[in-house]
mmCIF file of C-alpha atoms in Angstrom:
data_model
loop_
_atom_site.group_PDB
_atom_site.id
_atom_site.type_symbol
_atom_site.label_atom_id
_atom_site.label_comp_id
_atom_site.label_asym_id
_atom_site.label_seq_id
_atom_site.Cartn_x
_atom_site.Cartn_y
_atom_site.Cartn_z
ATOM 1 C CA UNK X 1 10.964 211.428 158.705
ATOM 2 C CA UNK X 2 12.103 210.667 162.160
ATOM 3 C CA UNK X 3 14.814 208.667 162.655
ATOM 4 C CA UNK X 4 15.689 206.197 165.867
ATOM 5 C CA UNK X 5 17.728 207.692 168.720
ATOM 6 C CA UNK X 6 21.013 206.670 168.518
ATOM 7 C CA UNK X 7 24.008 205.306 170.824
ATOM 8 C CA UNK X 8 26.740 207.664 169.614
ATOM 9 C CA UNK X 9 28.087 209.610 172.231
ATOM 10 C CA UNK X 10 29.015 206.506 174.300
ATOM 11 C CA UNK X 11 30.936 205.027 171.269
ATOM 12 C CA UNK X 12 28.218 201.650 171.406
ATOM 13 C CA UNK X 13 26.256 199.666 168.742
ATOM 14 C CA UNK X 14 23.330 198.143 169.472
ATOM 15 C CA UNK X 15 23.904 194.298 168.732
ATOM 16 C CA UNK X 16 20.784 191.813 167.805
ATOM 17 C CA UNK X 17 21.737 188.645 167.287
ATOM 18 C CA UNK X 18 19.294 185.865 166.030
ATOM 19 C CA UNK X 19 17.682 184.821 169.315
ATOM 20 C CA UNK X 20 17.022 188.684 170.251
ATOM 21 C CA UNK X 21 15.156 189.015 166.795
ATOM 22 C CA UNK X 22 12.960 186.150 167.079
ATOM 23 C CA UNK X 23 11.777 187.159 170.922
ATOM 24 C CA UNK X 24 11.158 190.648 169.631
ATOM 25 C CA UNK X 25 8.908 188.925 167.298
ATOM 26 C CA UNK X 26 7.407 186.590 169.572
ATOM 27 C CA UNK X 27 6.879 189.510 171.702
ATOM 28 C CA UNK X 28 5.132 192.224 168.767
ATOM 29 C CA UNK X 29 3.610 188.956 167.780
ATOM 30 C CA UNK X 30 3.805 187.643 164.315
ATOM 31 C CA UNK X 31 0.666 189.399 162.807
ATOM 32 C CA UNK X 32 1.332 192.711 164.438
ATOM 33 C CA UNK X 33 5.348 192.628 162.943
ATOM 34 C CA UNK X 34 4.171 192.093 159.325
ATOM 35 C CA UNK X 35 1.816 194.839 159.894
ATOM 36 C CA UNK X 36 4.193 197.389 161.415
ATOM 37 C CA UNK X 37 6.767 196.226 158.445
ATOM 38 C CA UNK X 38 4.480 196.720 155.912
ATOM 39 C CA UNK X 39 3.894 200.622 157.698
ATOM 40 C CA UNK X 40 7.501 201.128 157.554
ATOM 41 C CA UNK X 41 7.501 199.732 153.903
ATOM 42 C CA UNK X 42 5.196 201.908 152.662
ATOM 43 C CA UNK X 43 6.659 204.976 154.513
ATOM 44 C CA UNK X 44 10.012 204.416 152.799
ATOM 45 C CA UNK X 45 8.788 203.437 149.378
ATOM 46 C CA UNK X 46 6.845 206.396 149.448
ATOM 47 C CA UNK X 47 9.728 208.517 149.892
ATOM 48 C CA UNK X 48 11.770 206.938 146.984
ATOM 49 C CA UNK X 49 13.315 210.126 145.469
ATOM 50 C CA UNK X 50 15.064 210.525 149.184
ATOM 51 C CA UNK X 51 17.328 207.298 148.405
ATOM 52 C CA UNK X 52 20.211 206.894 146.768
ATOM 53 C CA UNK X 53 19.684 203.276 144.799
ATOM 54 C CA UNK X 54 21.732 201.309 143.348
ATOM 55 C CA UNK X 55 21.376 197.516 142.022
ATOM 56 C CA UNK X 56 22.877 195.318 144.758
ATOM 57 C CA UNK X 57 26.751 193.467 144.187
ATOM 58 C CA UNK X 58 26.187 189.818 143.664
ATOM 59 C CA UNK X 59 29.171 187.045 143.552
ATOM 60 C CA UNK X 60 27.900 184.137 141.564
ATOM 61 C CA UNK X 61 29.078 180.138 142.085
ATOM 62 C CA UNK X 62 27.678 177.219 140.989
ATOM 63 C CA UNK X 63 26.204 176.332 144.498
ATOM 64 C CA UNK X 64 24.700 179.891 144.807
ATOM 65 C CA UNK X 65 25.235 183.529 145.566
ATOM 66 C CA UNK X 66 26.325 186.421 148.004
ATOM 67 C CA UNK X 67 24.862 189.675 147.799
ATOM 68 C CA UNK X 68 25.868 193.293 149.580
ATOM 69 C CA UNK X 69 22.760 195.571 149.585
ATOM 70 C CA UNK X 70 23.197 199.142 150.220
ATOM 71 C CA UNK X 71 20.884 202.164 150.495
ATOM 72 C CA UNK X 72 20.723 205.581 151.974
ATOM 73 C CA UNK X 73 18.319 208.482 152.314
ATOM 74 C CA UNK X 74 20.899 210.976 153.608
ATOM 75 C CA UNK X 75 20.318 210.737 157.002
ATOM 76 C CA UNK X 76 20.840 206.989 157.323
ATOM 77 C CA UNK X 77 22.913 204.309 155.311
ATOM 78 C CA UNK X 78 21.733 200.316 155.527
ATOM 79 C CA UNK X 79 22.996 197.800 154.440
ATOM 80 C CA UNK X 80 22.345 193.723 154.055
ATOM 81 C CA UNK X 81 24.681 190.888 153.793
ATOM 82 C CA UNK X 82 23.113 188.053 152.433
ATOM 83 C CA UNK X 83 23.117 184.406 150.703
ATOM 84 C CA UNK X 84 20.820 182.258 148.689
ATOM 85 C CA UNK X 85 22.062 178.421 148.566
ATOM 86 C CA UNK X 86 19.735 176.369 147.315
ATOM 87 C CA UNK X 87 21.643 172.860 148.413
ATOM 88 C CA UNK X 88 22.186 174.033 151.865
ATOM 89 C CA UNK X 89 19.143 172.239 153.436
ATOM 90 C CA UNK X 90 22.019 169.475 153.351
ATOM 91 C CA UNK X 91 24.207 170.830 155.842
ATOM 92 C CA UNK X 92 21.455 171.484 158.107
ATOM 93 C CA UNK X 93 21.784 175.231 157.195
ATOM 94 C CA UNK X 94 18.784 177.540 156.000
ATOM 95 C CA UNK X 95 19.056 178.607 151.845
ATOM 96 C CA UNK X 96 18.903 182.021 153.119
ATOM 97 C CA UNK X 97 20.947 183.765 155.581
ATOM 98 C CA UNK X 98 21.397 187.412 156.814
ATOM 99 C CA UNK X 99 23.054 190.223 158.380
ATOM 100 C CA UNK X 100 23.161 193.661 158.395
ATOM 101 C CA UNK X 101 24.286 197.466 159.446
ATOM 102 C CA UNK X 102 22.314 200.801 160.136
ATOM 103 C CA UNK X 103 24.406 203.708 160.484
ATOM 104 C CA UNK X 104 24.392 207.727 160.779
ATOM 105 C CA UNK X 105 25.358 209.174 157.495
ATOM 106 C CA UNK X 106 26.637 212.379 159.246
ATOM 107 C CA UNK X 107 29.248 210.758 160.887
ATOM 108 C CA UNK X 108 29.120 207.051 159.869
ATOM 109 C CA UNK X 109 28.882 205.918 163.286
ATOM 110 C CA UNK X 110 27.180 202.221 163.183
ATOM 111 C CA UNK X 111 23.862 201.909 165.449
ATOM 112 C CA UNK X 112 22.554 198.736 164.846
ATOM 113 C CA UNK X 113 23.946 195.534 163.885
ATOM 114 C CA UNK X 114 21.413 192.360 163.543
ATOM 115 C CA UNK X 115 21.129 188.996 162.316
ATOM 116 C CA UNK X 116 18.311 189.906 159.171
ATOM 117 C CA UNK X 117 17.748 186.149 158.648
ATOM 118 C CA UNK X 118 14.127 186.204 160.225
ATOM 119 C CA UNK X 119 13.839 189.737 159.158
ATOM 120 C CA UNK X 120 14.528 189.465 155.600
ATOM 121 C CA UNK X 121 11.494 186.576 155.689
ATOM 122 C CA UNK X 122 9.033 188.844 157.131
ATOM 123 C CA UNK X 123 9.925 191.979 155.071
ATOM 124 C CA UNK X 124 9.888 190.006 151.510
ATOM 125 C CA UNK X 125 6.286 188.510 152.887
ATOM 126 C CA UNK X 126 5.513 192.013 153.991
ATOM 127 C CA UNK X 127 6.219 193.671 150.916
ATOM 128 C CA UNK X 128 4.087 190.596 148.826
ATOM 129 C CA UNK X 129 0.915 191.507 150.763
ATOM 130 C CA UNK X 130 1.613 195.418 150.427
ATOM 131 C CA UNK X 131 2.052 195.023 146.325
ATOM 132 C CA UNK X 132 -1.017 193.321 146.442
ATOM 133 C CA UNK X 133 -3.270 195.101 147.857
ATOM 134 C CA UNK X 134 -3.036 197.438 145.238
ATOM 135 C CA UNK X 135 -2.498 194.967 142.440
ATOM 136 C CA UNK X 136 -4.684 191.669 143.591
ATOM 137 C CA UNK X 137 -8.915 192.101 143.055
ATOM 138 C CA UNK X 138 -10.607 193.548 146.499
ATOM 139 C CA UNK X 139 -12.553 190.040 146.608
ATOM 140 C CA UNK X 140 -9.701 187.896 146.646
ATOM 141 C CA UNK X 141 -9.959 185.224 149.246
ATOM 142 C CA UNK X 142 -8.096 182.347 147.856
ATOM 143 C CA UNK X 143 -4.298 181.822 147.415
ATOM 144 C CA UNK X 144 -1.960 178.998 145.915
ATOM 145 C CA UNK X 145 1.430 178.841 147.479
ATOM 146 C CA UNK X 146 3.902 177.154 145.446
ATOM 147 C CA UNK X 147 6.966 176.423 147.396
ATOM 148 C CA UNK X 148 6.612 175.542 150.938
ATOM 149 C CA UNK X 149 9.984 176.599 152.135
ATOM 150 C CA UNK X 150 11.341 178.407 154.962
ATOM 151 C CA UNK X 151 9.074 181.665 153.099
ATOM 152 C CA UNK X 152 5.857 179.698 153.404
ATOM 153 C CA UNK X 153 4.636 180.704 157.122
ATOM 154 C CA UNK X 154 5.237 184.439 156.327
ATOM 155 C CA UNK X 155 3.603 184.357 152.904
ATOM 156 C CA UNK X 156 0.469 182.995 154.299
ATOM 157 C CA UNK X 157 0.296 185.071 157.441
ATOM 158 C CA UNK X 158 1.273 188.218 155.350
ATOM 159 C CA UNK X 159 -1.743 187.719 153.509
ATOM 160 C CA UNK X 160 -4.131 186.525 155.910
ATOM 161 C CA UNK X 161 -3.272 189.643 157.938
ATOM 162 C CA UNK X 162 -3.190 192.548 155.324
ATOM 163 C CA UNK X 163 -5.398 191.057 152.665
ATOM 164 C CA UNK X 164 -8.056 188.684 154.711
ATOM 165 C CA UNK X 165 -6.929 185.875 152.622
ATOM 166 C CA UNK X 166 -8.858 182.626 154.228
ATOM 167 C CA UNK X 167 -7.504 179.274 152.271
ATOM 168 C CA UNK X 168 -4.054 178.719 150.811
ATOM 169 C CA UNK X 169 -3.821 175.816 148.654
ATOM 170 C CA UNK X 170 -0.383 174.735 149.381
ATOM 171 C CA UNK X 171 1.688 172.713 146.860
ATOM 172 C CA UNK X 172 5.420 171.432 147.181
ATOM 173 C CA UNK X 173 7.605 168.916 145.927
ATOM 174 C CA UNK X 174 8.271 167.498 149.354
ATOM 175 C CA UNK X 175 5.018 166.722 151.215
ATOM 176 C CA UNK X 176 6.582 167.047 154.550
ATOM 177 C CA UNK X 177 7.015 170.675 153.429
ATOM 178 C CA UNK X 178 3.232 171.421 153.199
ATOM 179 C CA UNK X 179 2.714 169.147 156.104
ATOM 180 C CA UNK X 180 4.959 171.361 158.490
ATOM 181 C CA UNK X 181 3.292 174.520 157.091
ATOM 182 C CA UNK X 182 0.016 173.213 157.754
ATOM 183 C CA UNK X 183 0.806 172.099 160.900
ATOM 184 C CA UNK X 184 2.847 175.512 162.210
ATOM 185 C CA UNK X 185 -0.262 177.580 161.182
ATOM 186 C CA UNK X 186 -2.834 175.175 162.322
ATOM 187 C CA UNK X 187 -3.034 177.599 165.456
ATOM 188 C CA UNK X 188 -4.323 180.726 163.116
ATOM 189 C CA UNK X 189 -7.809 181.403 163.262
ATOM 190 C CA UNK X 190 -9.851 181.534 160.435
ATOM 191 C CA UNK X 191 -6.804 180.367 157.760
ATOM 192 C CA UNK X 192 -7.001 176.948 156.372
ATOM 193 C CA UNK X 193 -4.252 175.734 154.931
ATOM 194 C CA UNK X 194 -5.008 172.374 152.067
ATOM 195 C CA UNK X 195 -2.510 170.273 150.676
ATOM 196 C CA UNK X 196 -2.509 169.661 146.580
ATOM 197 C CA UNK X 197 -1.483 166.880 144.522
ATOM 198 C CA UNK X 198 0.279 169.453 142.205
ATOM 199 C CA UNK X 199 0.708 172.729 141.066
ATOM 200 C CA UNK X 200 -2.400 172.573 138.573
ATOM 201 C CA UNK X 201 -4.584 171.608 141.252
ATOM 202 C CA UNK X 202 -2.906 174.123 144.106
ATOM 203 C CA UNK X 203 -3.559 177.232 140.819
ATOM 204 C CA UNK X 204 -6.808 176.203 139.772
ATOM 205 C CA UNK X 205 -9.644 178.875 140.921
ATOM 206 C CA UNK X 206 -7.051 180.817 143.058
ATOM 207 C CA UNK X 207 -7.195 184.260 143.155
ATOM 208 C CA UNK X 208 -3.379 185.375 143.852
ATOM 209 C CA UNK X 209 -0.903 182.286 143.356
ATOM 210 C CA UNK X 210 2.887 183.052 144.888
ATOM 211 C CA UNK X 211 5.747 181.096 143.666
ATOM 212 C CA UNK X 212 8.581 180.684 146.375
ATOM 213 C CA UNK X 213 10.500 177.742 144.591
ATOM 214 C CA UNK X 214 14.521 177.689 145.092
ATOM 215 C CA UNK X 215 15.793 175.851 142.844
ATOM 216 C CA UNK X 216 18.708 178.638 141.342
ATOM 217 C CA UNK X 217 17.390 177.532 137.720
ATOM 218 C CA UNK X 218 15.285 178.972 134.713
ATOM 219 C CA UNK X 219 12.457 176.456 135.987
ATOM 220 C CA UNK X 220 9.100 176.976 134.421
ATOM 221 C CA UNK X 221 6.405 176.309 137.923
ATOM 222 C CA UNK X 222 3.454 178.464 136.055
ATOM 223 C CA UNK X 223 2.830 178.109 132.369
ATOM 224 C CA UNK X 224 -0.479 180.346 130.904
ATOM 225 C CA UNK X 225 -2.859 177.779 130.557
ATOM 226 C CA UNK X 226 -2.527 177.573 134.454
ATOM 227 C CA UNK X 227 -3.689 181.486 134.811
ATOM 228 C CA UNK X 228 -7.195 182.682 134.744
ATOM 229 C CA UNK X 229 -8.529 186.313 134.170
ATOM 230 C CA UNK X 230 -8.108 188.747 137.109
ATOM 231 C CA UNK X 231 -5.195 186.713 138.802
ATOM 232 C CA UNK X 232 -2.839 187.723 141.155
ATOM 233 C CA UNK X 233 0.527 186.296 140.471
ATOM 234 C CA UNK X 234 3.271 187.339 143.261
ATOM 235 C CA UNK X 235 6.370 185.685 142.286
ATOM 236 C CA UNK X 236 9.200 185.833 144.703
ATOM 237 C CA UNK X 237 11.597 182.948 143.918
ATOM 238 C CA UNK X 238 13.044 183.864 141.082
ATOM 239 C CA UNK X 239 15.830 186.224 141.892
ATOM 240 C CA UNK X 240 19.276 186.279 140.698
ATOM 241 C CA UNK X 241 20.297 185.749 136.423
ATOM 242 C CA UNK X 242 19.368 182.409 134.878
ATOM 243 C CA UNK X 243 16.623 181.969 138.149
ATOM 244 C CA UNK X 244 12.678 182.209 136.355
ATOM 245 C CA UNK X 245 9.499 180.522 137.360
ATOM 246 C CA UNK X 246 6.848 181.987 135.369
ATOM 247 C CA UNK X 247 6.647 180.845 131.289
ATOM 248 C CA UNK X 248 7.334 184.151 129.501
ATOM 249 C CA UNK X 249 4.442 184.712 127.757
ATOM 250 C CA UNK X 250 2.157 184.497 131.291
ATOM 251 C CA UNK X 251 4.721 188.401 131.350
ATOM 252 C CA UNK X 252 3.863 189.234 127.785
ATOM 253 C CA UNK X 253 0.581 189.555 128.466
ATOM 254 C CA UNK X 254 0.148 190.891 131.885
ATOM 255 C CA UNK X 255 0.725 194.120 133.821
ATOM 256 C CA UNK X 256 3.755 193.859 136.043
ATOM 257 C CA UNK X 257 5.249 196.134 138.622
ATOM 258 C CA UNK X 258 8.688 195.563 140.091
ATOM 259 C CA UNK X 259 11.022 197.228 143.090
ATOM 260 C CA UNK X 260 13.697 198.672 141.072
ATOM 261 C CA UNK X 261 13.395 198.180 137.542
ATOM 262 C CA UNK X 262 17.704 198.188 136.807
ATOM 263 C CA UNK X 263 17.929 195.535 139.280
ATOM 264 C CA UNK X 264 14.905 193.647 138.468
ATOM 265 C CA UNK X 265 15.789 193.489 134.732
ATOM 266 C CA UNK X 266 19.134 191.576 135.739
ATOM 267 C CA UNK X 267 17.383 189.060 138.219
ATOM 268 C CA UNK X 268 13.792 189.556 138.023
ATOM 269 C CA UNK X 269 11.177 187.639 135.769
ATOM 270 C CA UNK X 270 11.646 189.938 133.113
ATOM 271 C CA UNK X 271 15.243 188.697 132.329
ATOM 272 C CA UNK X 272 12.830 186.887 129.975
ATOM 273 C CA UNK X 273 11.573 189.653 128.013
ATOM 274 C CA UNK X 274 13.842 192.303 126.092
ATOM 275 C CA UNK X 275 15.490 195.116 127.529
ATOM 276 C CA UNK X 276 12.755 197.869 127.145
ATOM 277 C CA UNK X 277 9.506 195.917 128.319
ATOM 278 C CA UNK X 278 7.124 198.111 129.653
ATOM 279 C CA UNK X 279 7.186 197.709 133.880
ATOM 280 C CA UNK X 280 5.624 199.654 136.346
ATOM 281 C CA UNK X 281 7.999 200.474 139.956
ATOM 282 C CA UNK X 282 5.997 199.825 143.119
ATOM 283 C CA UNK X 283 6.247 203.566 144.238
ATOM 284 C CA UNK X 284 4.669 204.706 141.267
ATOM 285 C CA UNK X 285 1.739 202.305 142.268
ATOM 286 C CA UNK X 286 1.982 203.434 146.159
ATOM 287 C CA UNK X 287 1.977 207.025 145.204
ATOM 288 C CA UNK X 288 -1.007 206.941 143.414
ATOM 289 C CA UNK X 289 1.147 207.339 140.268
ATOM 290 C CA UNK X 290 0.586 204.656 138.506
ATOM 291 C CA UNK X 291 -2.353 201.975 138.477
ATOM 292 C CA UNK X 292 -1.442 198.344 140.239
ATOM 293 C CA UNK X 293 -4.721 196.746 138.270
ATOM 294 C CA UNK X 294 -6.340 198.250 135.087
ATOM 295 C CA UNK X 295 -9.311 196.050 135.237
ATOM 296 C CA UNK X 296 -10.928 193.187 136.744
ATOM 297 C CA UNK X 297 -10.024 190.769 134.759
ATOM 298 C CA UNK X 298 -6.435 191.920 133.997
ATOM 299 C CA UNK X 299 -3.599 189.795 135.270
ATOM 300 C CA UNK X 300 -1.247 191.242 137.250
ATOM 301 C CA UNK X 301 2.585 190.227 138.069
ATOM 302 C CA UNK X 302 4.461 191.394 141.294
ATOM 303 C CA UNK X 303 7.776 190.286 139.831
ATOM 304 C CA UNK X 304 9.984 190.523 143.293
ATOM 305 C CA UNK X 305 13.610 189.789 143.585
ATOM 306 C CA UNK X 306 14.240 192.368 146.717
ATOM 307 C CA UNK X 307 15.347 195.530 146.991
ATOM 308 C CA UNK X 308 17.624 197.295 149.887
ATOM 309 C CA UNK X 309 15.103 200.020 150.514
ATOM 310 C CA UNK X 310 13.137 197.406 152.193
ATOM 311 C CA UNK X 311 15.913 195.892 153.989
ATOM 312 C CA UNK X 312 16.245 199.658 155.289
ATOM 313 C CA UNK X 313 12.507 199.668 155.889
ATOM 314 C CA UNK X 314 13.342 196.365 158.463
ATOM 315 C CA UNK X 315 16.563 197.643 160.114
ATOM 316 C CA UNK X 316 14.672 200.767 160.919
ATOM 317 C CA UNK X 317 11.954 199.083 162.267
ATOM 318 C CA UNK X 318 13.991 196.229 164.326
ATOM 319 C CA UNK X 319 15.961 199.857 165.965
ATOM 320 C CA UNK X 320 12.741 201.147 166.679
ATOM 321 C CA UNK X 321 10.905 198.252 168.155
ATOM 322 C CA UNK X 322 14.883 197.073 169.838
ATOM 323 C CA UNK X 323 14.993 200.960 171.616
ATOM 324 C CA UNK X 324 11.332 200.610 172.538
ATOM 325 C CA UNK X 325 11.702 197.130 174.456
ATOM 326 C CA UNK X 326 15.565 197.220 175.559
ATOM 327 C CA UNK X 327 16.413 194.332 173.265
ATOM 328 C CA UNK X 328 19.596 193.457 172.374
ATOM 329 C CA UNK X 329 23.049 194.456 173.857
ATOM 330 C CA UNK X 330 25.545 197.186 173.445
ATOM 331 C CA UNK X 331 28.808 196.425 172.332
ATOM 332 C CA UNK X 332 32.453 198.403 170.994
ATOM 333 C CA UNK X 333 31.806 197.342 167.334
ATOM 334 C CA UNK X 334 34.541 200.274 165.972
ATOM 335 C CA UNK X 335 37.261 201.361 167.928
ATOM 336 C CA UNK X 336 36.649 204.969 169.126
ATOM 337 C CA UNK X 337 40.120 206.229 170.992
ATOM 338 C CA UNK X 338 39.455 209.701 172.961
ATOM 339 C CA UNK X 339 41.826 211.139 170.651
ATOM 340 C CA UNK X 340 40.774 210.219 167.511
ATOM 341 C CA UNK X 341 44.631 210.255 166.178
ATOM 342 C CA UNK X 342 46.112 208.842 168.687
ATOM 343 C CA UNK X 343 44.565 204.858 167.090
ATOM 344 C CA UNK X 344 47.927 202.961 167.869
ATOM 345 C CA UNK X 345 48.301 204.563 171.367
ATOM 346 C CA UNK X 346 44.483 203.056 171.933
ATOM 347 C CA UNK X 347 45.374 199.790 171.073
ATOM 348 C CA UNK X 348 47.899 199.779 173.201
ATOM 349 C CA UNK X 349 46.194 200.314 176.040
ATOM 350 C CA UNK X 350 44.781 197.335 178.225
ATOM 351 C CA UNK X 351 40.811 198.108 177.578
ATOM 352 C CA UNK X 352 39.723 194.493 178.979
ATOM 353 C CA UNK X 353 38.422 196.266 182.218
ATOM 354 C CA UNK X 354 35.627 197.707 180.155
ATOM 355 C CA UNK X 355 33.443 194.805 179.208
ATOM 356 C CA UNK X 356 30.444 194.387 177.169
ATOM 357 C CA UNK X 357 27.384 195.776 178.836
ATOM 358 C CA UNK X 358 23.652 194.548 178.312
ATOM 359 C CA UNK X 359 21.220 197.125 176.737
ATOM 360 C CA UNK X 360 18.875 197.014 179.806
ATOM 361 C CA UNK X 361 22.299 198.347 181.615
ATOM 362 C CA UNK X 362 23.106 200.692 179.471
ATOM 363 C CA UNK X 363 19.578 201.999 179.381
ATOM 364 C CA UNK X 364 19.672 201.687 183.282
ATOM 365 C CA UNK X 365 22.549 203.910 183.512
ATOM 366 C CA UNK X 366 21.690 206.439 180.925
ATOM 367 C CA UNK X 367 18.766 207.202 182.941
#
C-alpha cells in the first residue's frame, strides 16, 4: 500500500477545515467522491489483518455521546473525534459533528488535520452502497429511505451511483425533511425521489430499505411484517447502547454482516440478540470469504454503527485528493524546536515572524 507524501521535514500539517472539504467535493464532484471512497474502502477493508482495531471510547449523557476512534496499519495512525446529539437541530447545530488526525506511525508526526463532518457522511453512505452490493439482489432498483436527515442526500446518491438504484421512496417524520431531499436531488438524472405517507407505504415492494432515524432510543421503525423475501435492509441509525430500529426478530431470522463484530455487539442491532449470535464481518464478505447473500430470497441485514478503519479509509483519501489539488493550508500544529531538547528555550523565542503559509505557497516554494 502506498501511502500520501507527507509534510515532515518542514515541521507542517496540512490543515482542512470545513469549507476546504466541501470545495474538494464540489470539485471531485459528489458522485465521483463516493466512488473514489468506496475504492479506498474496499482497499483498506481488504487489508484488515494490517490494522490494529479496537472498539472506539464513547462518553455517554443523556443528550448524547462523544466518541474517539482510533486505528492503525503500522505505517499510519487515524483517528476521529466525533458527536451524535440528537436535540441539536435546536441550536442550529448538525446531530453529527467531526474532526480528525492522520499521522506517521514512525515518528508520530501529524500530516493531516480536517473537519470529517462532511466526510464522515459520505464514507458511512459509501460504505452502505459497498455492503450492498454484495449483500442486496443484482436486480434491485428500488429503495425506502427512512430518515431524511442530514444522511439522506448521501444515502441516495451512494446508491444511485454504485448500485443503479432509480426511485427512493422517502419517508420522515417531518415532511419538510423529504421535501428538502427531494428538492436537493431534483438535479440528478435518472433518480426520482417520492414522498410516503409512512413507513409501511415508503417499505412496501422496496428492494433495500435504509433506516437513518436519530432518535438515541431503542425505537422499533421496521417490524417483520414490513419485510419481504430477498430484502435488503441497511440500517445505519442505530449506533451507540440502548439505540435499535429494527424489531429483533426481523435479526433472528436474517443473515447479517457487521464492521467489527466487538464493537457492533455493544452498539449495533444485535445488542438485541445474545452474546454469541452468529454475524458475518464485512471483510470476510469483501474477501470472498464469506457469502453477503445465500439466496434470492434470503434477507439480509447490514447492521452499521461505524468503524475507524473507514474513517482511515476517508482521511487517506481527503490527503490524497488535498496533495493532488493544493487544498488546504499548512500550519505549526506541534511545536518542533531545532533542538529537540531545548522545548523551553523554543518557546522563548519570538516565532511570530514566521506566519502561517497557504498550501499553494508552500507547494510553490517546495518546487
Amino acid at each position: 500500500m502506498t501511502h500520501p507524501p507527507h509534510n515532515v521535514a518542514n515541521a507542517l500539517t496540512r490543515r482542512l477545515d470545513a469549507r476546504d472539504v466541501a470545495a474538494l467535493v464540489r470539485a471531485i464532484g459528489v458522485r465521483q467522491s463516493l466512488v473514489q471512497l468506496a475504492d479506498h474502502l474496499r482497499e483498506d477493508f481488504l487489508r484488515w489483518p494490517a490494522f490494529d482495531k479496537s472498539a472506539r471510547a464513547a462518553s455517554h449523557s443523556e443528550v448524547g455521546v462523544i466518541e474517539l476512534m482510533p486505528v492503525s496499519d503500522g505505517a499510519l495512525h487515524a483517528f476521529k473525534y466525533v458527536n451524535g446529539h440528537p436535540s441539536n437541530a435546536r441550536h442550529a447545530l448538525p446531530t453529527v459533528m467531526a474532526y480528525g488526525a492522520l499521522a506517521e506511525v514512525r515518528t508520530g508526526f501529524p500530516l493531516l488535520l480536517a473537519d470529517l463532518t462532511l466526510a464522515t457522511a459520505l464514507r458511512t453512505a459509501a460504505t452502505s452502497a459497498l455492503a450492498a452490493m454484495s449483500m442486496a439482489r443484482k436486480d434491485a432498483t428500488t429503495m425506502a429511505l427512512i430518515g431524511n436527515g442530514a444522511q439522506a442526500e448521501f444515502q441516495a446518491l451512494a446508491f444511485h451511483a454504485l448500485l443503479g438504484i432509480r426511485d427512493i421512496r422517502a419517508y420522515d417524520i417531518d415532511r419538510r425533511a423529504t421535501d428538502r431531499l427531494a428538492r436537493n436531488l431534483a438535479h440528478v438524472p435518472d433518480l426520482r425521489i417520492v414522498a410516503s405517507a409512512s413507513i409501511a407505504e415508503a417499505v412496501a415492494g422496496a428492494d433495500i430499505v435504509s433506516t437513518v432515524t436519530a432518535d438515541k432510543t431503542r425505537a422499533t421503525i421496521l417490524t417483520p411484517e414490513m419485510i419481504a423475501p430477498g430484502m435488503h435492509i441497511n440500517a445505519v441509525g442505530g449506533d451507540c447502547p440502548g439505540k435499535t430500529e429494527l424489531h429483533a426478530d426481523i435479526l433472528r431470522h436474517a443473515r447479517i454482516v457487521v464492521e467489527y463484530a466487538p464493537q457492533t455487539r455493544i452498539e449495533g442491532e444485535i445488542q438485541q440478540l445474545p452474546p454469541d449470535a452468529r454475524v458475518t464481518e464485512l471483510w470476510e464478505v469483501l474477501a470472498g470469504n464469506a457469502p453477503g447473500r445465500g439466496a434470492h430470497d434470503e434477507v439480509t441485514v447490514f447492521d452499521s454503527v461505524g468503524f475507524a478503519l473507514e474513517d482511515f479509509s476517508a482521511l487517506r483519501w481527503l490527503h490524497n485528493v488535498a496533495s493532488a489539488n493544493g487544498a488546504g493550508e499548512f500550519f505549526a500544529l506541534v511545536a518542533t524546536p531545532r533542538d529537540p531538547r531545548d522545548l523551553y528555550g523554543w518557546m522563548m523565542r519570538d516565532e511570530s515572524q514566521a506566519p502561517n503559509a497557504t498550501a499553494g505557497a508552500v507547494k510553490e516554494a517546495l518546487t
